[in-house]
Tab-separated table of C-alpha atoms in Angstrom:
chain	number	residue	atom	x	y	z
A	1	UNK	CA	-21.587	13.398	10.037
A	2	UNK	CA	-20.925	10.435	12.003
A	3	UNK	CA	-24.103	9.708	12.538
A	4	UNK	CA	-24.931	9.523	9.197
A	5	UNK	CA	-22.140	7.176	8.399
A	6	UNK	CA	-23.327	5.047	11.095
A	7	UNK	CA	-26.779	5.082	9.846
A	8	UNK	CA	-25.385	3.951	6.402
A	9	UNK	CA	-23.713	1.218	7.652
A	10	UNK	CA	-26.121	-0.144	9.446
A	11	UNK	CA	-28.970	0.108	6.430
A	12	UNK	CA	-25.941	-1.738	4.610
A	13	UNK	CA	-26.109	-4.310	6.997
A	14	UNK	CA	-29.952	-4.831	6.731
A	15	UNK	CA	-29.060	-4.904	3.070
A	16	UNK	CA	-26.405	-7.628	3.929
A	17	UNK	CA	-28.433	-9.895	5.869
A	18	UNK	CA	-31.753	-9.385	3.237
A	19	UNK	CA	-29.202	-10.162	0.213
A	20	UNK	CA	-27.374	-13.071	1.608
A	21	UNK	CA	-30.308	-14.733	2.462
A	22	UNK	CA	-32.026	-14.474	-0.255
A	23	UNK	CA	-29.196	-15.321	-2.209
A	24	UNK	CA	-28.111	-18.978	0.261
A	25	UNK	CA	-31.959	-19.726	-0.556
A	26	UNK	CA	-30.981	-20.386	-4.405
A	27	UNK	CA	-30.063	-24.211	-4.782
A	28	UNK	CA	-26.191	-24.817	-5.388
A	29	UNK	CA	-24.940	-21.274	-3.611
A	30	UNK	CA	-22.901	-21.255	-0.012
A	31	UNK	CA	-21.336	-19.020	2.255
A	32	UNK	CA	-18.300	-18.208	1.045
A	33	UNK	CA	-17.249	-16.495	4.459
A	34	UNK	CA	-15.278	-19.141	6.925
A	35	UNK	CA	-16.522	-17.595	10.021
A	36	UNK	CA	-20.210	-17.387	9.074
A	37	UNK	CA	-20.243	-20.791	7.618
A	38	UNK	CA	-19.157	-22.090	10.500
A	39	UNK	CA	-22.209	-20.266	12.135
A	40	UNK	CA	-24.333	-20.794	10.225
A	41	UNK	CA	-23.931	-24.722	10.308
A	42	UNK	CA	-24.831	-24.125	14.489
A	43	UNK	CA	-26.679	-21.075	14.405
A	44	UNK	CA	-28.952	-21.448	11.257
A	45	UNK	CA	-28.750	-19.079	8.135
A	46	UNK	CA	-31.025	-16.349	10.294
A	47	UNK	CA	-29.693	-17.177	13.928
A	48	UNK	CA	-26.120	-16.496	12.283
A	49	UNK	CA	-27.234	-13.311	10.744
A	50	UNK	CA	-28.822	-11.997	13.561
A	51	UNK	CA	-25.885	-12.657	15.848
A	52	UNK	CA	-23.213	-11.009	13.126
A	53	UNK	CA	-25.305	-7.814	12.845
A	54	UNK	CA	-26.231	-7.872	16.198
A	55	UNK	CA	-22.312	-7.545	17.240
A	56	UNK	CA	-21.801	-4.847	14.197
A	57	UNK	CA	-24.925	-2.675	15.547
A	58	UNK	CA	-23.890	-3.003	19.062
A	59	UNK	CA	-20.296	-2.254	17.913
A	60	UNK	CA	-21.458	1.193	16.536
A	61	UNK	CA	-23.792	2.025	19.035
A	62	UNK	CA	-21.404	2.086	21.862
A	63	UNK	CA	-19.560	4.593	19.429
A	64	UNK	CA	-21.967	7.071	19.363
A	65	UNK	CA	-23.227	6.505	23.008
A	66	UNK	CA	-19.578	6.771	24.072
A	67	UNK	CA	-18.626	9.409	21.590
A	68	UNK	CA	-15.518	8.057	20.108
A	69	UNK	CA	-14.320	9.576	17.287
A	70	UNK	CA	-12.504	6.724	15.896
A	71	UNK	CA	-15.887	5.464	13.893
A	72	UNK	CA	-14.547	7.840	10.790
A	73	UNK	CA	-11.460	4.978	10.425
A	74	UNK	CA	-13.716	1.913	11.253
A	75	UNK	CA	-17.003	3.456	9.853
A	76	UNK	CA	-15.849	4.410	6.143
A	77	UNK	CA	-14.004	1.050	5.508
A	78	UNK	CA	-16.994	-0.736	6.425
A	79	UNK	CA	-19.349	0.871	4.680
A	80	UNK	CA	-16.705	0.232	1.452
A	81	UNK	CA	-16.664	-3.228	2.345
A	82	UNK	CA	-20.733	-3.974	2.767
A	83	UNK	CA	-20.932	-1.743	-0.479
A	84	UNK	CA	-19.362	-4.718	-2.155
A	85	UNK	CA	-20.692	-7.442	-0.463
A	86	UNK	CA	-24.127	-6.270	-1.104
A	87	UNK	CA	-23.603	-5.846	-5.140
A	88	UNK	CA	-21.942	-9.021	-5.184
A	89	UNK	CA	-25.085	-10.840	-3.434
A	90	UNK	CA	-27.435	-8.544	-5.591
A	91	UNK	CA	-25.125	-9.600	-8.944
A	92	UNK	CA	-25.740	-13.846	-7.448
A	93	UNK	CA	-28.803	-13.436	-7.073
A	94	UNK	CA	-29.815	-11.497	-10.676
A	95	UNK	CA	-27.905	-13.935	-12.466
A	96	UNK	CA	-28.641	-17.603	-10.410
A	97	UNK	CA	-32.777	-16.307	-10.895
């Protein structure tokens, strides 16, 4: 079961980074996240992407390489979390188009 929660999570992610770049490409939208504004402005919308996920993915895969069990109280509020991050990009996006 883990795995699969880890799996989700991580497709939520992709979703993430897919969503929130399409939706910083419409004119008159920003990050509304501190932290990845602030990487964005010296990492570039992708280079900040790819770092954030890359922590998150590495973050979970040292879970399940490691077998820690805790992933069930990280995993499931994360998953809640992107959940609502990616309908809210999805919602910008339908409605700025």
């Amino acid at each position: 079961m883990e795995n699969i929660l880890v799996i989700i999570l991580l497709f939520l992610n992709i979703l993430d980074a897919i969503t929130t770049y399409k939706a910083l490409k419409i004119p008159g939208l920003a990050e509304g996240n501190p932290i990845m504004k602030f990487l964005m402005s010296k990492l570039g919308i992708i280079g900040a992407l790819i770092a954030s996920k890359g922590i998150v993915f590495a973050m979970f895969l040292y879970f399940l390489i490691a077998n820690i069990n805790i992933t069930y109280f990280i995993t499931i509020p994360f998953i809640i979390f992107y959940i609502f991050v990616v309908i809210n990009n999805i919602k910008l996006i339908k409605k700025l188009t």
